Coordinates of C-alpha atoms in Angstrom, one line a residue:
M1 CA -0.4 -0.1 0.2
M2 CA 0.9 3.4 -0.6
S3 CA 2.6 5.7 1.9
C4 CA 1.1 9.3 2.4
T5 CA 4.2 10.7 2.2
L6 CA 4.7 9.4 -1.4
L7 CA 2.2 11.1 -3.2
N8 CA 2.3 15.1 -4.0
P9 CA 0.9 17.4 -1.0
K10 CA -2.6 17.4 -2.0
K11 CA -3.4 14.3 -2.5
R12 CA -1.6 13.7 0.8
L13 CA -3.7 16.4 2.5
F14 CA -6.8 14.4 1.3
L15 CA -6.1 10.9 1.7
C16 CA -5.0 12.0 5.6
L17 CA -8.2 13.7 5.5
L18 CA -10.4 11.1 4.6
V19 CA -8.1 8.7 7.0
S20 CA -8.9 11.2 9.9
L21 CA -12.2 11.4 9.3
A22 CA -13.0 7.6 9.2
F23 CA -11.5 7.1 12.6
F24 CA -13.6 9.7 14.0
L25 CA -16.2 8.0 12.4
V26 CA -15.2 4.7 13.7
V27 CA -14.7 6.0 16.7
D28 CA -18.1 8.2 17.0
T29 CA -19.8 4.8 16.4
S30 CA -18.2 2.7 18.6
S31 CA -19.1 5.2 21.5
Q32 CA -22.9 5.0 20.1
Q33 CA -22.9 1.6 20.4
H34 CA -21.8 1.3 23.8
L35 CA -24.3 3.7 25.2
E36 CA -27.0 1.7 23.8
A37 CA -25.5 -1.1 25.4
K38 CA -25.5 1.1 28.5
K39 CA -29.5 1.7 27.6
K40 CA -30.1 -1.6 27.5
L41 CA -28.1 -2.9 30.7
M42 CA -29.0 0.0 33.1
R43 CA -33.0 -0.4 31.4
E44 CA -33.1 -4.1 32.7
K45 CA -32.0 -2.8 36.1
V46 CA -34.6 -0.9 36.4
R47 CA -37.2 -2.9 35.1
Q48 CA -36.1 -5.9 38.0
M49 CA -36.6 -3.3 40.3
F50 CA -39.6 -2.4 39.4
Y51 CA -40.6 -6.4 39.4
H52 CA -38.8 -6.6 42.8
A53 CA -41.1 -4.2 44.5
Y54 CA -44.3 -4.9 42.5
D55 CA -44.0 -8.5 42.8
N56 CA -43.4 -8.4 47.0
Y57 CA -45.9 -6.0 47.2
M58 CA -48.3 -8.8 44.9
T59 CA -47.5 -11.7 47.1
Y60 CA -47.6 -9.8 50.6
A61 CA -49.9 -7.2 50.5
F62 CA -52.7 -7.2 48.0
P63 CA -55.4 -5.6 47.8
H64 CA -54.5 -3.9 50.7
D65 CA -53.0 -0.3 50.2
E66 CA -48.7 -0.5 50.8
L67 CA -46.3 -3.1 51.1
K68 CA -44.3 -3.5 54.2
P69 CA -41.2 -5.0 53.5
L70 CA -39.0 -5.6 55.8
T71 CA -41.7 -7.9 57.4
K72 CA -43.4 -9.2 54.2
S73 CA -46.8 -7.9 55.8
F74 CA -49.5 -5.2 54.6
T75 CA -50.8 -1.7 55.7
D76 CA -54.1 0.0 55.6
S77 CA -52.9 3.2 57.7
L78 CA -52.6 5.2 54.8
S79 CA -53.6 8.6 56.5
E80 CA -53.3 10.6 52.9
L81 CA -55.9 8.6 51.6
G82 CA -58.1 6.9 54.4
N83 CA -59.9 3.2 53.6
L84 CA -61.3 2.6 50.4
K85 CA -64.0 -0.9 50.4
L86 CA -63.3 -3.4 48.3
E87 CA -66.4 -6.2 47.3
H88 CA -66.3 -9.9 47.6
L89 CA -63.4 -9.7 50.7
P90 CA -64.4 -9.9 54.4
T91 CA -66.5 -7.0 56.0
D92 CA -63.7 -6.2 58.1
Y93 CA -61.2 -5.2 55.4
N94 CA -60.2 -1.7 55.0
G95 CA -57.6 -1.6 52.3
S96 CA -57.8 0.3 49.4
A97 CA -55.3 -1.7 46.5
V98 CA -53.5 1.7 46.2
T99 CA -50.3 0.7 44.8
L100 CA -52.1 -1.6 42.2
V101 CA -53.7 1.6 41.2
E102 CA -50.1 3.5 40.9
S103 CA -48.7 0.7 39.0
L104 CA -50.6 0.7 36.1
S105 CA -49.6 3.0 34.2
S106 CA -46.1 1.8 35.0
L107 CA -47.1 -2.3 34.0
A108 CA -48.1 -0.3 31.1
I109 CA -44.5 1.8 29.8
L110 CA -43.1 -1.8 30.5
G111 CA -45.0 -3.2 28.2
N112 CA -46.6 -6.3 30.6
S113 CA -49.9 -6.2 28.7
S114 CA -51.2 -9.5 30.3
E115 CA -50.4 -7.8 33.9
F116 CA -52.3 -4.6 33.1
E117 CA -55.2 -6.5 32.4
K118 CA -55.6 -8.3 34.9
G119 CA -55.2 -5.3 37.0
V120 CA -58.2 -3.8 35.0
R121 CA -60.2 -6.5 35.5
W122 CA -59.1 -6.8 39.5
L123 CA -60.7 -2.9 39.8
S124 CA -63.3 -3.4 37.7
D125 CA -65.0 -5.7 40.1
N126 CA -63.6 -5.5 43.2
L127 CA -63.2 -1.2 43.5
K128 CA -65.9 0.8 44.7
F129 CA -66.1 3.9 46.5
D130 CA -69.3 4.3 48.5
I131 CA -67.7 3.8 52.1
D132 CA -67.9 6.0 55.2
A133 CA -64.0 6.8 54.7
R134 CA -62.4 10.4 55.4
V135 CA -59.6 10.7 52.8
N136 CA -57.5 13.4 51.7
L137 CA -58.7 15.1 48.7
F138 CA -55.3 16.2 47.0
E139 CA -53.6 12.5 47.8
C140 CA -56.6 10.9 46.7
N141 CA -57.0 12.6 43.4
I142 CA -53.5 12.6 42.4
R143 CA -53.1 8.5 43.2
V144 CA -56.4 7.4 42.8
L145 CA -58.1 9.1 40.4
G146 CA -55.2 9.9 38.4
G147 CA -54.7 6.4 38.0
L148 CA -57.5 5.4 37.2
I149 CA -57.7 8.0 34.3
S150 CA -54.3 7.1 32.8
A151 CA -54.7 3.9 33.1
H152 CA -58.2 4.5 31.1
L153 CA -56.5 6.6 28.4
L154 CA -53.4 3.4 27.7
A155 CA -56.3 1.0 27.9
I156 CA -58.9 2.6 25.1
D157 CA -55.4 3.6 22.4
P158 CA -55.3 1.2 20.3
T159 CA -51.7 1.3 19.8
N160 CA -50.6 0.2 23.1
R161 CA -52.9 -3.0 22.8
L162 CA -53.2 -3.4 26.5
I163 CA -56.3 -4.9 26.3
Q164 CA -57.2 -8.1 24.7
G165 CA -60.5 -8.6 25.7
S166 CA -63.7 -6.4 25.9
Y167 CA -63.0 -3.2 27.6
N168 CA -66.6 -0.8 28.2
N169 CA -65.1 2.2 29.9
Q170 CA -65.0 0.3 33.9
L171 CA -62.2 2.7 34.9
L172 CA -63.5 5.6 33.7
R173 CA -66.7 5.2 35.6
L174 CA -64.7 4.7 38.5
A175 CA -63.4 7.6 38.1
E176 CA -66.7 9.4 37.3
D177 CA -67.9 8.3 40.7
L178 CA -64.9 9.3 42.5
G179 CA -65.0 12.8 41.3
K180 CA -68.5 13.6 42.0
R181 CA -67.4 12.0 45.5
F182 CA -65.2 15.3 45.3
L183 CA -67.7 18.1 44.7
P184 CA -69.0 18.6 47.8
A185 CA -65.7 19.9 49.1
F186 CA -65.8 22.7 46.8
E187 CA -68.5 24.2 48.1
T188 CA -67.2 26.7 50.3
P189 CA -67.2 30.6 50.2
T190 CA -64.1 31.0 48.3
G191 CA -64.6 27.5 45.9
L192 CA -61.1 26.9 47.4
P193 CA -62.3 22.8 48.2
Y194 CA -61.9 21.0 51.8
A195 CA -58.9 19.1 52.2
W196 CA -60.8 16.4 53.9
I197 CA -63.6 15.1 52.2
N198 CA -66.0 11.8 53.4
L199 CA -66.6 9.6 50.1
K200 CA -70.1 8.7 51.6
N201 CA -71.2 11.8 54.0
G202 CA -69.0 14.2 52.2
V203 CA -68.1 17.9 54.3
M204 CA -67.8 16.4 57.8
E205 CA -69.1 18.2 60.7
N206 CA -66.4 20.5 62.3
E207 CA -63.7 19.7 59.7
T208 CA -60.5 21.9 59.6
T209 CA -61.0 24.3 57.3
E210 CA -56.9 25.1 56.8
T211 CA -55.4 23.6 53.6
S212 CA -52.1 23.9 51.5
T213 CA -51.6 26.1 47.7
S214 CA -50.7 23.0 46.4
G215 CA -54.0 21.0 48.1
C216 CA -56.3 23.2 46.5
G217 CA -54.6 24.3 43.5
S218 CA -53.5 21.2 42.3
L219 CA -56.0 19.3 41.1
I220 CA -57.2 20.7 37.3
L221 CA -55.2 18.2 35.1
E222 CA -56.7 14.8 36.9
M223 CA -60.7 16.8 37.1
G224 CA -59.5 18.6 33.8
A225 CA -59.3 15.2 31.6
L226 CA -62.5 13.9 33.8
S227 CA -64.6 16.7 32.0
R228 CA -63.2 16.1 29.0
L229 CA -63.8 12.4 29.0
T230 CA -67.4 12.2 30.5
G231 CA -68.5 15.8 28.9
D232 CA -69.4 16.7 32.4
P233 CA -68.1 20.2 33.2
R234 CA -68.5 20.5 36.7
F235 CA -65.2 18.7 37.7
E236 CA -63.2 21.2 35.4
S237 CA -65.0 24.1 36.7
A238 CA -64.4 23.5 40.5
A239 CA -61.2 23.1 40.1
L240 CA -61.1 26.0 37.7
R241 CA -62.6 27.8 40.0
A242 CA -60.1 27.2 43.0
L243 CA -57.3 27.4 41.2
R244 CA -58.0 31.2 39.8
Q245 CA -59.0 32.1 43.7
L246 CA -55.8 30.5 44.5
W247 CA -54.6 32.9 42.0
R248 CA -56.3 36.1 43.0
M249 CA -54.9 35.5 46.6
R250 CA -51.1 36.2 45.5
S251 CA -49.1 39.1 46.8
S252 CA -47.9 42.0 45.2
L253 CA -45.1 40.6 44.3
D254 CA -46.9 36.9 42.9
L255 CA -46.0 34.9 45.8
L256 CA -48.6 32.6 47.4
G257 CA -48.0 31.4 50.8
T258 CA -48.3 27.5 51.9
T259 CA -51.5 27.8 54.0
L260 CA -54.9 28.8 54.3
D261 CA -58.5 28.9 55.5
V262 CA -61.0 28.2 52.8
V263 CA -64.0 29.7 54.2
T264 CA -62.2 33.2 55.0
G265 CA -59.6 33.1 52.3
E266 CA -57.4 34.0 54.3
W267 CA -53.3 32.8 54.6
L268 CA -52.3 31.0 57.6
E269 CA -48.5 30.4 56.7
Y270 CA -47.0 33.2 54.3
S271 CA -43.4 31.5 54.2
S272 CA -43.7 30.9 50.1
S273 CA -41.4 27.8 48.2
I274 CA -41.1 25.7 45.4
G275 CA -41.3 23.3 48.1
A276 CA -43.6 21.8 50.1
G277 CA -47.2 23.1 50.0
V278 CA -46.6 24.7 47.0
D279 CA -44.8 22.6 44.4
S280 CA -47.2 21.0 42.5
F281 CA -49.2 24.0 42.0
Y282 CA -46.3 25.8 39.6
E283 CA -46.1 22.1 38.1
Y284 CA -50.0 22.4 37.6
L285 CA -50.3 25.6 35.8
L286 CA -47.4 25.2 32.8
K287 CA -48.9 21.4 32.2
A288 CA -52.7 22.1 32.5
Y289 CA -51.2 25.3 29.8
I290 CA -49.4 22.5 27.7
L291 CA -52.7 19.9 28.2
F292 CA -55.6 21.9 28.0
G293 CA -54.0 25.5 25.9
K294 CA -56.0 27.9 28.1
E295 CA -53.7 31.0 28.2
D296 CA -54.8 32.0 31.4
Y297 CA -52.7 28.8 32.5
W298 CA -49.7 30.1 30.8
Q299 CA -50.4 33.9 32.2
M300 CA -50.4 32.5 35.9
F301 CA -46.9 30.8 35.7
S302 CA -44.9 33.0 33.6
S303 CA -45.7 35.5 36.5
A304 CA -45.2 32.8 39.1
Y305 CA -42.1 31.3 37.6
L306 CA -40.6 34.8 37.5
A307 CA -41.1 35.9 40.9
S308 CA -39.7 32.7 42.3
Q309 CA -36.6 33.1 40.0
K310 CA -36.6 37.0 41.9
Y311 CA -37.3 35.8 45.1
F312 CA -36.4 32.5 45.8
R313 CA -33.2 32.1 43.7
H314 CA -29.4 32.2 45.5
G315 CA -27.7 30.7 43.2
P316 CA -28.5 27.6 42.5
W317 CA -30.4 27.0 45.4
Y318 CA -34.1 28.0 46.0
H319 CA -34.6 29.4 49.8
E320 CA -38.4 30.2 50.7
A321 CA -39.2 33.9 51.3
N322 CA -42.3 35.5 53.0
M323 CA -45.1 36.4 50.7
W324 CA -45.2 39.7 51.1
S325 CA -42.2 41.3 51.8
G326 CA -39.8 39.0 49.6
K327 CA -37.1 38.8 52.0
P328 CA -36.1 34.7 53.0
T329 CA -37.3 32.5 55.7
Y330 CA -35.6 29.6 55.9
W331 CA -32.4 28.7 54.2
Q332 CA -33.4 24.9 53.8
L333 CA -33.5 22.2 51.1
T334 CA -36.3 19.8 50.7
S335 CA -36.1 16.5 48.6
L336 CA -39.4 17.5 46.6
Q337 CA -37.9 20.5 45.0
A338 CA -35.6 18.0 43.0
F339 CA -38.9 18.4 40.9
W340 CA -38.1 21.8 39.7
P341 CA -35.1 21.5 37.0
G342 CA -37.7 19.1 35.8
L343 CA -40.4 21.8 35.1
Q344 CA -37.8 24.4 34.1
V345 CA -37.0 22.0 31.1
L346 CA -40.7 22.1 30.1
A347 CA -40.4 26.2 30.5
G348 CA -37.4 25.9 28.4
D349 CA -35.2 27.2 31.0
I350 CA -32.5 24.4 30.5
A351 CA -29.8 26.3 31.7
A352 CA -30.9 26.8 35.1
A353 CA -32.5 23.4 35.5
N354 CA -29.2 21.8 35.1
S355 CA -27.1 24.4 37.9
T356 CA -30.2 23.2 40.6
H357 CA -29.8 19.5 39.6
R358 CA -26.3 18.9 39.6
E359 CA -26.2 20.9 43.3
F360 CA -29.3 18.1 44.3
F361 CA -27.0 15.6 42.1
Y362 CA -24.2 16.8 44.4
V363 CA -26.1 16.2 47.8
W364 CA -27.6 12.6 46.4
E365 CA -23.6 11.9 46.5
K366 CA -22.2 13.1 49.4
F367 CA -25.1 11.3 51.2
G368 CA -25.5 8.0 49.4
I369 CA -29.2 8.9 48.9
L370 CA -31.1 12.4 48.9
P371 CA -32.1 13.6 52.7
E372 CA -35.5 15.3 53.1
R373 CA -34.3 18.5 54.5
Y374 CA -30.9 20.0 54.4
L375 CA -30.1 23.1 55.7
L376 CA -28.0 25.3 53.4
D377 CA -26.8 28.1 55.8
H378 CA -25.1 25.6 58.4
Q379 CA -24.7 22.9 55.5
M380 CA -26.0 20.1 57.4
I381 CA -29.1 17.8 57.1
H382 CA -31.9 18.8 59.3
P383 CA -31.8 17.2 62.6
T384 CA -35.4 15.9 62.4
M385 CA -35.7 15.0 59.0
K386 CA -33.0 12.7 57.8
Y387 CA -34.7 10.5 56.2
Y388 CA -35.5 9.4 52.2
P389 CA -39.1 7.5 51.5
L390 CA -37.8 6.2 48.2
R391 CA -38.9 9.4 46.4
P392 CA -39.0 10.4 42.6
E393 CA -38.1 13.9 42.5
L394 CA -35.1 13.8 41.4
A395 CA -34.7 10.9 38.9
E396 CA -38.1 12.7 37.4
S397 CA -36.1 16.0 36.6
T398 CA -33.2 13.5 35.6
F399 CA -35.6 12.2 32.8
Y400 CA -36.6 15.5 31.5
L401 CA -32.8 17.2 31.4
Y402 CA -31.4 13.8 29.6
Q403 CA -34.4 14.6 26.8
A404 CA -33.8 18.0 27.0
T405 CA -30.3 18.0 25.9
K406 CA -29.2 14.3 25.5
D407 CA -25.9 14.8 27.4
P408 CA -25.1 11.2 28.6
W409 CA -23.9 12.5 32.0
Y410 CA -27.6 12.4 33.0
L411 CA -27.7 8.8 32.0
D412 CA -24.3 8.5 34.3
V413 CA -26.4 10.3 37.4
G414 CA -29.2 7.7 36.9
E415 CA -27.2 4.5 36.9
A416 CA -25.5 6.1 40.2
M417 CA -29.6 6.6 41.5
V418 CA -30.1 2.9 40.7
K419 CA -26.5 1.3 42.1
S420 CA -27.5 3.1 45.3
L421 CA -31.5 2.7 45.5
N422 CA -30.5 -1.0 45.2
L423 CA -27.8 -1.0 47.8
Y424 CA -29.3 1.1 50.3
T425 CA -33.0 0.4 49.9
K426 CA -33.5 -3.0 48.5
V427 CA -34.4 -6.1 50.9
P428 CA -35.5 -9.6 49.6
G429 CA -39.6 -8.2 50.2
G430 CA -39.1 -5.0 48.0
F431 CA -37.5 -1.8 48.7
A432 CA -37.5 -0.1 52.2
S433 CA -37.7 3.4 52.9
V434 CA -34.5 4.7 54.7
R435 CA -34.8 5.9 58.4
D436 CA -31.6 7.7 58.7
V437 CA -29.7 8.8 55.5
T438 CA -26.6 9.0 58.0
T439 CA -26.4 5.2 59.2
M440 CA -29.1 4.3 56.8
Q441 CA -31.6 2.5 58.8
L442 CA -34.4 1.1 56.8
E443 CA -38.3 2.0 57.6
D444 CA -40.5 -0.6 57.1
H445 CA -42.5 1.2 54.3
Q446 CA -42.6 1.2 50.6
H447 CA -44.6 3.9 49.7
S448 CA -47.2 3.2 46.3
F449 CA -44.9 6.7 44.2
F450 CA -42.3 4.4 44.2
L451 CA -44.2 2.0 41.9
A452 CA -45.7 5.0 40.1
E453 CA -42.7 7.3 39.7
T454 CA -39.6 6.1 41.1
C455 CA -38.9 3.1 39.0
K456 CA -41.1 4.9 35.9
Y457 CA -38.7 7.7 35.5
L458 CA -35.6 5.4 35.9
Y459 CA -36.6 3.3 33.4
L460 CA -37.9 5.8 30.7
L461 CA -34.3 7.3 31.1
F462 CA -33.2 4.3 29.7
D463 CA -35.6 3.7 27.2
D464 CA -37.7 6.8 25.6
S465 CA -39.8 4.2 23.3
F466 CA -42.4 5.0 25.4
V467 CA -43.0 9.0 25.3
A468 CA -41.6 9.1 21.5
K469 CA -44.7 7.5 20.6
R470 CA -46.7 10.5 21.7
N471 CA -46.8 13.6 23.6
Y472 CA -47.6 13.3 27.2
I473 CA -47.8 15.3 30.3
F474 CA -46.8 13.5 33.3
T475 CA -49.1 14.6 36.6
T476 CA -47.5 15.2 39.9
E477 CA -47.7 11.0 40.6
G478 CA -46.2 9.7 37.3
H479 CA -49.1 9.3 35.5
P480 CA -49.1 9.6 31.6
I481 CA -51.7 11.6 29.8
Q482 CA -51.8 12.4 26.1
V483 CA -51.7 15.4 25.2
V484 CA -54.6 15.2 22.1
S485 CA -55.8 19.0 20.1
S486 CA -59.4 17.8 20.6
W487 CA -58.8 19.1 24.3
H488 CA -57.9 22.4 23.2
E489 CA -59.9 25.1 22.9
K490 CA -57.9 27.0 21.2
L491 CA -53.8 25.4 20.0
P492 CA -51.4 27.8 22.3
K493 CA -49.5 30.5 19.9
S494 CA -46.3 28.7 21.0
Y495 CA -47.5 25.6 21.1
S496 CA -45.6 23.3 19.2
G497 CA -45.5 19.4 21.5
N498 CA -44.0 18.2 25.1
W499 CA -40.6 21.3 24.8
T500 CA -42.4 24.1 23.9
L501 CA -40.4 27.5 24.8
S502 CA -43.0 30.2 25.5
K503 CA -42.5 33.1 23.8
E504 CA -43.0 35.0 27.6
L505 CA -39.3 33.6 28.2
A506 CA -38.0 33.4 24.7
N507 CA -38.9 37.3 24.7
L508 CA -37.0 37.3 28.3
Q509 CA -33.8 36.0 27.4
R510 CA -33.5 35.9 23.4
G511 CA -30.3 37.1 23.2
A512 CA -29.1 35.1 25.2
W513 CA -30.3 31.2 24.0
E514 CA -30.2 32.8 20.0
S515 CA -26.5 32.6 20.3
G516 CA -26.9 29.3 22.4
A517 CA -25.8 31.0 25.6
S518 CA -27.5 32.0 29.1
A519 CA -27.8 34.5 31.1
L520 CA -25.5 33.5 33.8
S521 CA -22.6 32.7 31.4
L522 CA -23.4 36.0 30.0
Q523 CA -23.2 37.7 33.3
V524 CA -26.6 39.8 32.8
C525 CA -29.3 39.4 34.7
P526 CA -32.6 40.1 32.5
S527 CA -33.4 42.8 34.3
I528 CA -34.1 44.4 30.5
A529 CA -34.6 42.6 27.2
L530 CA -31.5 41.0 26.2
N531 CA -33.1 41.7 22.6
S532 CA -30.5 44.3 20.9
R533 CA -33.3 45.3 18.2
R534 CA -35.5 46.7 21.2
P535 CA -32.8 47.8 23.8
E536 CA -35.6 50.3 25.6
Q537 CA -37.5 47.6 26.7
H538 CA -37.4 47.0 30.7
R539 CA -38.6 44.0 32.5
E540 CA -38.5 43.3 36.2
S541 CA -35.6 41.3 37.2
A542 CA -35.5 37.8 37.2
C543 CA -32.7 37.8 40.0
H544 CA -33.4 36.9 43.0
V545 CA -32.2 40.4 44.7
P546 CA -31.7 43.5 42.7
D547 CA -29.4 44.4 40.6
E548 CA -26.5 46.3 42.5
K549 CA -25.4 48.0 39.1
I550 CA -27.1 50.2 36.8
N551 CA -26.0 48.0 34.0
H552 CA -27.1 44.8 35.3
R553 CA -24.6 43.2 35.4
C554 CA -22.8 40.3 37.6
R555 CA -19.4 40.2 38.0
S556 CA -19.5 37.6 41.4
N557 CA -21.6 35.5 43.3
K558 CA -23.0 38.4 45.4
E559 CA -24.0 40.7 42.6

């Protein structure tokens, strides 16, 4: 074979370029093959995790609520959900098979049509809601109503072929029955629903009037979908009235407190955050906009999101703040906040999502898993909140960020999480919650959301074939609902699928995103529109504190 050195310079250069190109193509192909092999391996590991949890539940706990994996027994003591009635069982039985309801959409995503159909048949024959039981409206909505609606939509989708026999909308009828039992909770002077409702008798005498922002502001996806499926507008109307009333109660800073009184409409807890008590309120505003197309939802979300960036954000972290003054109240990270980067991906704020996600993963690596509460000002775990109940939020955000960026680093994050879960929480009887992340002492509880969300998002991270078929939004409990144009009163102006970049955020940072940069990398706080064509257009700063410099430059962490 002729050497490159024997050719004339032009031919030598051309031949060497061809050889180099071929080398890089081989390397790239090899890397891609390695990546696909890794994804396949991790997908199977997550599949094994799901079935280890699911099979043990079915063996030792079904049809009760949840599994106690250490003692291989069951619990019906879900204080949030109360107890639901099942026919053809002993009269003293009080279980609700919540884990089965929660698992149906995961079974569909894993492609197990036989187990999915088996679960549908069992619930159709046994689950009834005519029982004298006090349930938490929010939890019952996201777990049971959402699970039934999602499973119904999956069952009637001919592309999934999950039901081989006949299906006559049994799950939808169950969902409609449950939704009707929710409606008395909304009969308040404000339209804000009670936190608790008796499924048979409605609101109990002397029922507490205290609820949370997320508790009354995160019902619109499930109840809106129920109205679209049944043609009964009462469900969506009740949830929307509550949401709008809640928004009218915001402060002049566009912040909302954590708890309130549904009768008087007065705030009880003024501390505002993106964490517990408020978290899914933000989530449902954006997802309702995607699912139903109402501009109202986007207007509320964009205002609330910018306020959160201005008053909560401190670098990559988010502290709590007083809803009236915007001043910090509690400097703490809570594990529920880990959903936030995933929501930012849906809003198109990828740089901010990546920054916060990396900090959460840093805490995960530091302790092996994510503690429930971490004190930012003291860089230590909250002394009484050291537990980890198998929460899904970090896995959820990891999935969204990989979908948006295809950066293989997020696969490494998922792999580390799978390794930690198997190392610290897997036991012969399932997966146990962690009572103390500093000692890895376990607690005898496998929450239903481990099957509904944690395993689901980890599986989708490594195998996204399910979401590649359709546009879906996932409820706060991880139940997929397909985005269809027929549910839109009109298509949103900026809507083009799951990864829509809204016009409001696009205008806010247009120049940065057009160049592939971010406000952070440009060291500019977007107090003015980053658009050279309209430099005179001023916008409120999205930074967490007022800008120190008139030109809005941020050249240090302090600024």
